[in-house]
CSV table of C-alpha atoms in Angstrom, one decimal:
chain,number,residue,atom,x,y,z
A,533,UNK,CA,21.2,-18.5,8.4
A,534,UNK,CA,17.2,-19.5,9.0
A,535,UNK,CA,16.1,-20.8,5.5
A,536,UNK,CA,12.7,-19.9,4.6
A,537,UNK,CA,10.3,-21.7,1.9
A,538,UNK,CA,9.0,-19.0,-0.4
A,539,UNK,CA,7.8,-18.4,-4.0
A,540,UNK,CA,10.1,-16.5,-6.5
A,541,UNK,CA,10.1,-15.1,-10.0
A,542,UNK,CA,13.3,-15.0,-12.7
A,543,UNK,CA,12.5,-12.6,-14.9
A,544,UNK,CA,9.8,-10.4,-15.8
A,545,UNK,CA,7.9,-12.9,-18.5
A,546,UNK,CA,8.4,-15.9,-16.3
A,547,UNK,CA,5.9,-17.8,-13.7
A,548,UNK,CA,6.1,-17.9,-10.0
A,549,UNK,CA,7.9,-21.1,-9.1
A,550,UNK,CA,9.1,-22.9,-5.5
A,551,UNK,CA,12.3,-21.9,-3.6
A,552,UNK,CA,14.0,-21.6,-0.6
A,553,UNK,CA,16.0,-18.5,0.6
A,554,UNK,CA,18.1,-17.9,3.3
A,555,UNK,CA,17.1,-15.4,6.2
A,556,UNK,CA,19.7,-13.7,8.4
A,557,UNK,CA,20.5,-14.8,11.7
A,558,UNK,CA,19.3,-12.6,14.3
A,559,UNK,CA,21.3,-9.3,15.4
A,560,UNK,CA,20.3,-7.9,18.7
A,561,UNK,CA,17.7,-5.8,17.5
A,562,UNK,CA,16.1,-8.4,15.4
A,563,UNK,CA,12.6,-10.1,15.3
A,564,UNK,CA,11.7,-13.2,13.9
A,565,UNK,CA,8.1,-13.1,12.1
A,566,UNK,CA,6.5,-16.7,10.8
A,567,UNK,CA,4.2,-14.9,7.9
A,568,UNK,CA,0.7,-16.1,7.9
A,569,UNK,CA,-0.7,-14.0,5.3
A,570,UNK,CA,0.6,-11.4,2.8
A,571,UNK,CA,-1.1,-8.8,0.3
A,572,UNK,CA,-0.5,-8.7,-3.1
A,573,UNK,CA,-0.1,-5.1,-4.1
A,574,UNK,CA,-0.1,-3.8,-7.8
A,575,UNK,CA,3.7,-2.7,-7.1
A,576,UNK,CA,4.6,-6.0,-7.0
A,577,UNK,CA,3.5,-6.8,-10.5
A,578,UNK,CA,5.0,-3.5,-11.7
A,579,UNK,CA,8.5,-5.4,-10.3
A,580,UNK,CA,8.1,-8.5,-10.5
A,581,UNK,CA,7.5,-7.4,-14.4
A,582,UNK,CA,10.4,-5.1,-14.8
A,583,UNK,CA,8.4,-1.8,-15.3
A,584,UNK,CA,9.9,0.2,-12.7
A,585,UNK,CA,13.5,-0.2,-13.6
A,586,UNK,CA,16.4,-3.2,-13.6
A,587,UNK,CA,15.5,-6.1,-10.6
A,588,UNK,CA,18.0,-8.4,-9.3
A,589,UNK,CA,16.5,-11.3,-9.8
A,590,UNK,CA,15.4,-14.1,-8.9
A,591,UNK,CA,12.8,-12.2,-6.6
A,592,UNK,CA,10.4,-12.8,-3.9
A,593,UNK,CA,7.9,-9.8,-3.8
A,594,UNK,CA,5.6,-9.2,-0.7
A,595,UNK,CA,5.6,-6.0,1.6
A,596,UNK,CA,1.6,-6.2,3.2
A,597,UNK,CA,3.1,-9.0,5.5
A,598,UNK,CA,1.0,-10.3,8.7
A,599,UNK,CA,2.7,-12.7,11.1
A,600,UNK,CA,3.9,-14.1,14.7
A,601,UNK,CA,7.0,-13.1,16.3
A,602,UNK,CA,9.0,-16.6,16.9
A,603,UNK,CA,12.2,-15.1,18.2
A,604,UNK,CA,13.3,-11.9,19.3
A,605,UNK,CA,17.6,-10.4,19.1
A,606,UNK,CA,19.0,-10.1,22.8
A,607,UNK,CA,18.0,-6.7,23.0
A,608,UNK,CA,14.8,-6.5,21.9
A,609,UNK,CA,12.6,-4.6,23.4
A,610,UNK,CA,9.2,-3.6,21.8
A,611,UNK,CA,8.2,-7.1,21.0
A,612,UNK,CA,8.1,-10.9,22.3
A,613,UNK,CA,7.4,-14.3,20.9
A,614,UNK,CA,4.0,-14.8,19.9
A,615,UNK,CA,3.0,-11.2,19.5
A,616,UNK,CA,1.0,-10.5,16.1
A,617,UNK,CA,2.9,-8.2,13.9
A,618,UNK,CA,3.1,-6.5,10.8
A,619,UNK,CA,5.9,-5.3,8.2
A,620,UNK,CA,5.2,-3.0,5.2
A,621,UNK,CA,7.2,-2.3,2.3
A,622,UNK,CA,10.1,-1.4,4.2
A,623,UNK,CA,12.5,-3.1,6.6
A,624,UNK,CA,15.0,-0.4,7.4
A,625,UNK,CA,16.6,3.5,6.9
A,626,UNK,CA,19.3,5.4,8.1
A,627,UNK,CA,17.7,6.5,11.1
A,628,UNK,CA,20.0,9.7,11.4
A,629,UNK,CA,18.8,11.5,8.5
A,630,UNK,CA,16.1,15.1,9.2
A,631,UNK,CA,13.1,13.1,7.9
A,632,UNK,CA,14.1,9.8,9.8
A,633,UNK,CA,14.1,11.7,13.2
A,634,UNK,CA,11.0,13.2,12.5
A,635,UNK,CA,9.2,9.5,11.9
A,636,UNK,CA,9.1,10.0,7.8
A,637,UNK,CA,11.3,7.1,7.7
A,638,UNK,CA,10.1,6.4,3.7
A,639,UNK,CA,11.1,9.5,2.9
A,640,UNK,CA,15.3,8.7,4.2
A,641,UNK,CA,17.2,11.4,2.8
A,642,UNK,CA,19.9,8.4,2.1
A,643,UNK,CA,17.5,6.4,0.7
A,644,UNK,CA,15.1,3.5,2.9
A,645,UNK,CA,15.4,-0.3,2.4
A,646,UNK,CA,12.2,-1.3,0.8
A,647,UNK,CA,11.2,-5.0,2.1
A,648,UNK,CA,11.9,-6.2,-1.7
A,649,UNK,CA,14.2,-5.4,-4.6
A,650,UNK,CA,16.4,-3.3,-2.5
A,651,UNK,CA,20.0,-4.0,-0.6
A,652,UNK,CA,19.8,-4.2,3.5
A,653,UNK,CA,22.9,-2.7,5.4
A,654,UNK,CA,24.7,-6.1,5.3
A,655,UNK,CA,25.0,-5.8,2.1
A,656,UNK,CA,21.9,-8.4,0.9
A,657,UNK,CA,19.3,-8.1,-1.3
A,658,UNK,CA,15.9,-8.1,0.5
A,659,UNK,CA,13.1,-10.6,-0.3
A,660,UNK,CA,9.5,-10.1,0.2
A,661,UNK,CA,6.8,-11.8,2.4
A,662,UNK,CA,6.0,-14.1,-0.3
A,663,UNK,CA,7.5,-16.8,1.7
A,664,UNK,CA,7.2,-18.5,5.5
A,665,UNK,CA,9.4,-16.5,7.2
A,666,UNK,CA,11.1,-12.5,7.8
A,667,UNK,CA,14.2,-11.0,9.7
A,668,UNK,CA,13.3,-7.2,10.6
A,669,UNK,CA,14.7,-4.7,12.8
A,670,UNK,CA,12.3,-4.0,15.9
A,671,UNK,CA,12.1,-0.4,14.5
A,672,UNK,CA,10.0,-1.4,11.4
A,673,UNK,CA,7.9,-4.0,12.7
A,674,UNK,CA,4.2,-3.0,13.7
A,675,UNK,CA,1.7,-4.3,16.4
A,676,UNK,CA,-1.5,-5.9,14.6
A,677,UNK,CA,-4.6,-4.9,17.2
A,678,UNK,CA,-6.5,-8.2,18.3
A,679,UNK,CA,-9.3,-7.2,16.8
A,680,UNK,CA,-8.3,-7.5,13.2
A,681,UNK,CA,-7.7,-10.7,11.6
A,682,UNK,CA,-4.4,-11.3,10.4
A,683,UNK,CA,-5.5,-12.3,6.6
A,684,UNK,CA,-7.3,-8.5,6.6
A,685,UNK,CA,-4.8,-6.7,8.2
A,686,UNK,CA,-2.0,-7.6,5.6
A,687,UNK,CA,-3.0,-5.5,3.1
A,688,UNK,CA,-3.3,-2.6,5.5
A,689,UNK,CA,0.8,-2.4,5.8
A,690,UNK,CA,0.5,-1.0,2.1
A,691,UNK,CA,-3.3,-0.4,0.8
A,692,UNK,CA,-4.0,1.0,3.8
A,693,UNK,CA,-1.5,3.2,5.1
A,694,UNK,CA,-0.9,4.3,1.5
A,695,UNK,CA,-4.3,5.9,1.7
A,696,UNK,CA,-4.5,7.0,5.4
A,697,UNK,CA,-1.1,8.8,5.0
A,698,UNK,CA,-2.8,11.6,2.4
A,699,UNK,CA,-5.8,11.5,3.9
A,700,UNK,CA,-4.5,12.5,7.2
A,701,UNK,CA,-1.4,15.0,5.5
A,702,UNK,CA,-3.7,17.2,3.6
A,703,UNK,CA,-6.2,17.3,6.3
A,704,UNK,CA,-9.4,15.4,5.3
A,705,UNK,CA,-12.4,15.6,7.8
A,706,UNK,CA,-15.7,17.3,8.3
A,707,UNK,CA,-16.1,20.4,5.7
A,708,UNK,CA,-13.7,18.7,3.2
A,709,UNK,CA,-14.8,17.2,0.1
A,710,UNK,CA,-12.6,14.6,-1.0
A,711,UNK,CA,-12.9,12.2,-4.5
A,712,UNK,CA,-11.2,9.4,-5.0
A,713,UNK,CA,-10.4,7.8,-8.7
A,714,UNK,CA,-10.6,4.3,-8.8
A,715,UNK,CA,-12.2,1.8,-6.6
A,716,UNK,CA,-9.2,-0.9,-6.4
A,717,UNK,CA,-7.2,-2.3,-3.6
A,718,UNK,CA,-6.1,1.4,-3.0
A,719,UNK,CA,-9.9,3.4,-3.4
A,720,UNK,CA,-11.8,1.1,-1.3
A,721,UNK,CA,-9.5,1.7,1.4
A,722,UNK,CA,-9.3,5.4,1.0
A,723,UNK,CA,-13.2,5.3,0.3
A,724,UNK,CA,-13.3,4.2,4.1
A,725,UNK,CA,-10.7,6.1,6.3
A,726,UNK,CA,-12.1,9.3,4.3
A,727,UNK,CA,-15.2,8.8,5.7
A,728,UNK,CA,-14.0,7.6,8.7
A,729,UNK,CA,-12.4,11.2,9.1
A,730,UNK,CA,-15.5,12.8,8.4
A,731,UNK,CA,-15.2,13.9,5.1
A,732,UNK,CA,-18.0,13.7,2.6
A,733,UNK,CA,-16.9,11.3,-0.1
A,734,UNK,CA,-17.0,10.8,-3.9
A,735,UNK,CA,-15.8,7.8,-6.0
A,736,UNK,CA,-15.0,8.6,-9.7
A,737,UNK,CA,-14.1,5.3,-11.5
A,738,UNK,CA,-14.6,4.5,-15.4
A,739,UNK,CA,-18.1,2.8,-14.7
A,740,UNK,CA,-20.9,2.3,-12.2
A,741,UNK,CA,-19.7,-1.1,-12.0
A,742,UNK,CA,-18.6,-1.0,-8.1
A,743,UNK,CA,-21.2,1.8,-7.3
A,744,UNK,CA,-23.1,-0.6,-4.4
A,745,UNK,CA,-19.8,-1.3,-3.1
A,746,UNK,CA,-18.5,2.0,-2.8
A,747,UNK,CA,-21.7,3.2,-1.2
A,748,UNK,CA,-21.8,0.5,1.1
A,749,UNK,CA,-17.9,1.2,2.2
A,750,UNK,CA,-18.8,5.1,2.7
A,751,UNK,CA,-18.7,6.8,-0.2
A,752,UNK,CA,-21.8,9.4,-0.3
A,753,UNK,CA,-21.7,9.5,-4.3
A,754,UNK,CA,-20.1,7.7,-7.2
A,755,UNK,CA,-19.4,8.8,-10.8
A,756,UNK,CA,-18.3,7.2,-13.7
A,757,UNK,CA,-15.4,9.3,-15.4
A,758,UNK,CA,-16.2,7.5,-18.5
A,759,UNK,CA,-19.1,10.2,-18.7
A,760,UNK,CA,-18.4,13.7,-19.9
A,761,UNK,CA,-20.9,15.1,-18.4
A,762,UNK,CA,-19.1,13.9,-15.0
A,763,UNK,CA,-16.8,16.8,-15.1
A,764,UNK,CA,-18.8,19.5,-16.2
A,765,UNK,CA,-21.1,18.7,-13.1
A,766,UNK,CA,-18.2,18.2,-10.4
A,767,UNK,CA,-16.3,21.3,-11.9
A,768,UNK,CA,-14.4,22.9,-9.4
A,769,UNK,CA,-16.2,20.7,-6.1
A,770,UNK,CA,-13.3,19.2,-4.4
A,771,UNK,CA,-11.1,20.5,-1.8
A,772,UNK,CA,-8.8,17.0,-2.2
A,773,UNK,CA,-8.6,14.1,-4.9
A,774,UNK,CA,-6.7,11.1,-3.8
A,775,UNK,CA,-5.6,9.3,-7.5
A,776,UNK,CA,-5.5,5.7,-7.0
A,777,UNK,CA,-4.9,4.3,-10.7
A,778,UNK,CA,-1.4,2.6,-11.6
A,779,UNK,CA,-2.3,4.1,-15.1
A,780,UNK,CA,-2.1,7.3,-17.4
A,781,UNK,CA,-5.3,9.3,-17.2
A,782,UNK,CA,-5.7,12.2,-18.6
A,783,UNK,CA,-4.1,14.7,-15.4
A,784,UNK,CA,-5.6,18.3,-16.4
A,785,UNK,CA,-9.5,17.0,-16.4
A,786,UNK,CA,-8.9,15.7,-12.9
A,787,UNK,CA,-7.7,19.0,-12.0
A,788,UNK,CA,-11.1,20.7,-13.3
A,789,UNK,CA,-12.6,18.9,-10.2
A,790,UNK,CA,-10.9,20.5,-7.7
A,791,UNK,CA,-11.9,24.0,-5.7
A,792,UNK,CA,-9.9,27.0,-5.1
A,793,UNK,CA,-6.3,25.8,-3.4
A,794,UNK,CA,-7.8,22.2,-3.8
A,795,UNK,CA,-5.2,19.7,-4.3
A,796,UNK,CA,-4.7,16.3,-6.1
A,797,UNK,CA,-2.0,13.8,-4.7
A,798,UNK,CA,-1.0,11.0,-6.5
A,799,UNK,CA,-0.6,7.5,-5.1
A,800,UNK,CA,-1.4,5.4,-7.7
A,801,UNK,CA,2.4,5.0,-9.6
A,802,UNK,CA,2.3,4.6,-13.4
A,803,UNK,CA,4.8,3.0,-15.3
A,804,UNK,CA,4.9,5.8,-17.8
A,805,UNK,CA,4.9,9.2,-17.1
A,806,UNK,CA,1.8,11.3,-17.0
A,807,UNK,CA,1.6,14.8,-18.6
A,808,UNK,CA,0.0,17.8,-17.8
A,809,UNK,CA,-0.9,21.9,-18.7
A,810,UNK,CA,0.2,23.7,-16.0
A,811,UNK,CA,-2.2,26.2,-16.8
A,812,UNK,CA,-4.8,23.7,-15.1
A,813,UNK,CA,-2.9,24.4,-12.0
A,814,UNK,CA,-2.5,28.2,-11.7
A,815,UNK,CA,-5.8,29.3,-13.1
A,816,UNK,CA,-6.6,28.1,-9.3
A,817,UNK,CA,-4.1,27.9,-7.4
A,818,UNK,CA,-4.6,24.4,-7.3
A,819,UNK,CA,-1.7,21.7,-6.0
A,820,UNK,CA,-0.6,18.7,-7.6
A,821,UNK,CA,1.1,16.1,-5.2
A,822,UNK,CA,2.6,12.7,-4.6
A,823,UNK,CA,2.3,10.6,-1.7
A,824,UNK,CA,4.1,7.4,-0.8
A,825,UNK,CA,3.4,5.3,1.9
A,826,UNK,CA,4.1,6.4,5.6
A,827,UNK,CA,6.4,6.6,8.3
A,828,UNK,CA,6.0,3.1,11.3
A,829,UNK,CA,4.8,5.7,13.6
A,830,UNK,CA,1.9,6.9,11.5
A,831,UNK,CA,1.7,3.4,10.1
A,832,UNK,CA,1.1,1.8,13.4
A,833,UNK,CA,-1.5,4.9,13.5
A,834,UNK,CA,-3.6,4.0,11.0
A,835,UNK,CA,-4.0,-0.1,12.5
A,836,UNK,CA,-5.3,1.8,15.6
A,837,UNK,CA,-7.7,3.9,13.2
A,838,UNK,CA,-8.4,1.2,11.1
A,839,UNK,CA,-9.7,-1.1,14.8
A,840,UNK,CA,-11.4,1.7,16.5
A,841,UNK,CA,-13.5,2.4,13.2
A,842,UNK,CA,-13.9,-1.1,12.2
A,843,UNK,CA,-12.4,-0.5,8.6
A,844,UNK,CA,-10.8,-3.2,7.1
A,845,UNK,CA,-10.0,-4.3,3.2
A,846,UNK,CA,-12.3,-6.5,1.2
A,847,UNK,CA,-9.9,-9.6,0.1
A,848,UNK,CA,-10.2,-12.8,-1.6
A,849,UNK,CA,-7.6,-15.9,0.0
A,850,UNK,CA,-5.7,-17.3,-2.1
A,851,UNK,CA,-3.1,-20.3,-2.3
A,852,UNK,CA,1.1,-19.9,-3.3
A,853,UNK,CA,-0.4,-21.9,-6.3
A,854,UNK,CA,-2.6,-18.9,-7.8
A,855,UNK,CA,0.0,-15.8,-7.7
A,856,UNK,CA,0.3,-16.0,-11.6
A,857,UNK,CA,-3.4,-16.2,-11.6
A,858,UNK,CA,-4.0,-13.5,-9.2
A,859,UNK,CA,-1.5,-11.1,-11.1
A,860,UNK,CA,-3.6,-11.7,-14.6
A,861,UNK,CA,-6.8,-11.0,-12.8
A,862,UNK,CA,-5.1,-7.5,-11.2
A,863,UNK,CA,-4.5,-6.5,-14.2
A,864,UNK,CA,-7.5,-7.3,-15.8
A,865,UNK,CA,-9.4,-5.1,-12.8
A,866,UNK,CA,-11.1,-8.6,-11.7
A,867,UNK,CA,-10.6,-8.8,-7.9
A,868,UNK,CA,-12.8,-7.6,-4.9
A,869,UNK,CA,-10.6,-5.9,-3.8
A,870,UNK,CA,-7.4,-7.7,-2.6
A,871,UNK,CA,-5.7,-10.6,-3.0
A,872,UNK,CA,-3.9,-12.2,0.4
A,873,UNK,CA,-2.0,-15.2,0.0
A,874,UNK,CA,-2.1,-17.4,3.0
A,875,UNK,CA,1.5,-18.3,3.2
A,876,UNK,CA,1.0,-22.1,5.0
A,877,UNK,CA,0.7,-23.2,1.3
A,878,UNK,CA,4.0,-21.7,0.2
């Protein structure tokens, strides 16, 4: 076993606190990654917390994990010692399965192994990069480019391919109108590939309070949705919404925005369920959709994207010390736009 220093939570009202926890030893498709830097992702509050269903605790949360490889499984192949590397939020999936052979590994008919909170085919629960060190298959490892930093490309492996996977499904480019709601650690990302892509883009979030900074990352207009008069003007003007908020909003107003056959996708996750009128959908044949994150082949995609284009998420270093912190000031919408813990203080 390689034992790896790491910060844990024991229950869903209780701090972040030292520990150690052990790592597998290497199989022969295995990779050793030393974690320099991981993302803290609104997901991992929603577990850490106990929102999304029972957790074995305790738990070490973390999938937006950057790193070097320190040792490689006899018969690795894609990677070497010293290489910079990235894991996402899973480690693992059947690999047999229709969606698996098609690269759509996170959508494993037989369910994937999330880097957290889940069970890994020996029969342990995973533990998240909130710690020094991770044992992954090759198969779910990714290759960081050199030209992004390590501490930025962390919160790529979630924030970012969370958004680029829609964006690149549903088609956005030149011609396409695309909005997204909320400018978090999800919208400022998706505020960037869309343009990227070519699309014109419009931010909707509850105020004007981020307008220079969506403007400055791409976006070509910015409403606040605390306005009514915000969606009798954008009536029926978008060909795609990409819906960033972890919260209940009110589903049938955002589907007033969108054009003939438009569609709104879903990648923000709730912890309660959100409602809707169907009748908000036919009157236009309009489409309402969920998107997770994506498969490692479209995943490693979206680094290459993310380097030729020079996007990269706007994030605020912090120590092992400052998770709780951090997870209040989520909550309370008070971060720019990402928190990435550099893991040497673990």
């Amino acid at each position: 076993m390689i034992t790896a220093k790491a910060r844990a939570v024991d229950g869903p009202d209780k701090p972040f606190r030292a520990a150690e926890i052990n790592r597998r030893d290497l199989d022969t498709h295995d990779v050793l990654i030393e974690i320099k830097y991981a993302g803290i992702c609104h997901s991992d509050i929603h577990t850490a917390h106990g929102e999304w269903g029972p957790v074995n605790y305790p738990l070490v949360p973390g999938h937006e994990i950057a790193g070097i490889v320190t040792d490689v499984g006899a018969e690795v192949t894609k990677y070497k010692v010293g290489d910079r590397v990235g894991v996402g939020c899973m480690v693992d999936s059947c690999g047999e399965c229709e969606n698996c052979r098609k690269g759509e590994e996170q959508y494993c008919l037989n369910g994937m192994i999330p880097t957290y909170a889940g069970v890994d085919k020996y029969g342990e629960p995973t533990q998240g990069g909130y710690s020094t060190h991770i044992v992954v298959t090759e198969d779910f490892v990714v290759r960081i480019p050199d030209s992004i930093e390590l501490d930025v490309a962390a919160p790529l492996l979630c924030a970012g391919i969370t958004t680029y996977s829609p964006l690149n499904h549903w088609g956005a480019g030149p011609g396409k109108k695309v909005a997204v709601v909320g400018m978090g650690g999800l919208g400022h990302m998706a505020v960037q590939i869309a343009h990227a892509m070519g699309a014109e883009v419009t931010v909707l979030s509850q105020s004007l309070s981020k307008k220079d900074d969506g403007l400055q990352l791409g976006a070509d207009s910015y409403y606040a949705t605390s306005d009514p008069e915000t969606f009798e003007k954008l009536a029926g003007n978008f060909d795609l919404i990409i819906n960033t908020v972890s919260a209940k909003i009110d589903m049938d107003a955002y589907f007033s925005l969108l054009t003939l056959d438009g569609t709104l996708v879903n990648v923000g996750a709730p912890g309660e369920p959100l409602s809707l009128n169907v009748m908000s959908l036919i009157g236009h044949r309009r489409s309402f959709a969920g998107s997770m994150i994506g498969g490692i082949r479209e995943t490693q995609e979206m680094l290459e994207f993310c380097a030729k284009h020079n996007i990269s998420p706007k994030i605020e270093v912090i120590s092992a010390d400052q998770i709780d912190e951090a997870y209040e000031r989520v909550l309370a919408s008070d971060v720019k736009y990402r928190f990435v813990i550099d893991t040497s203080t673990i």
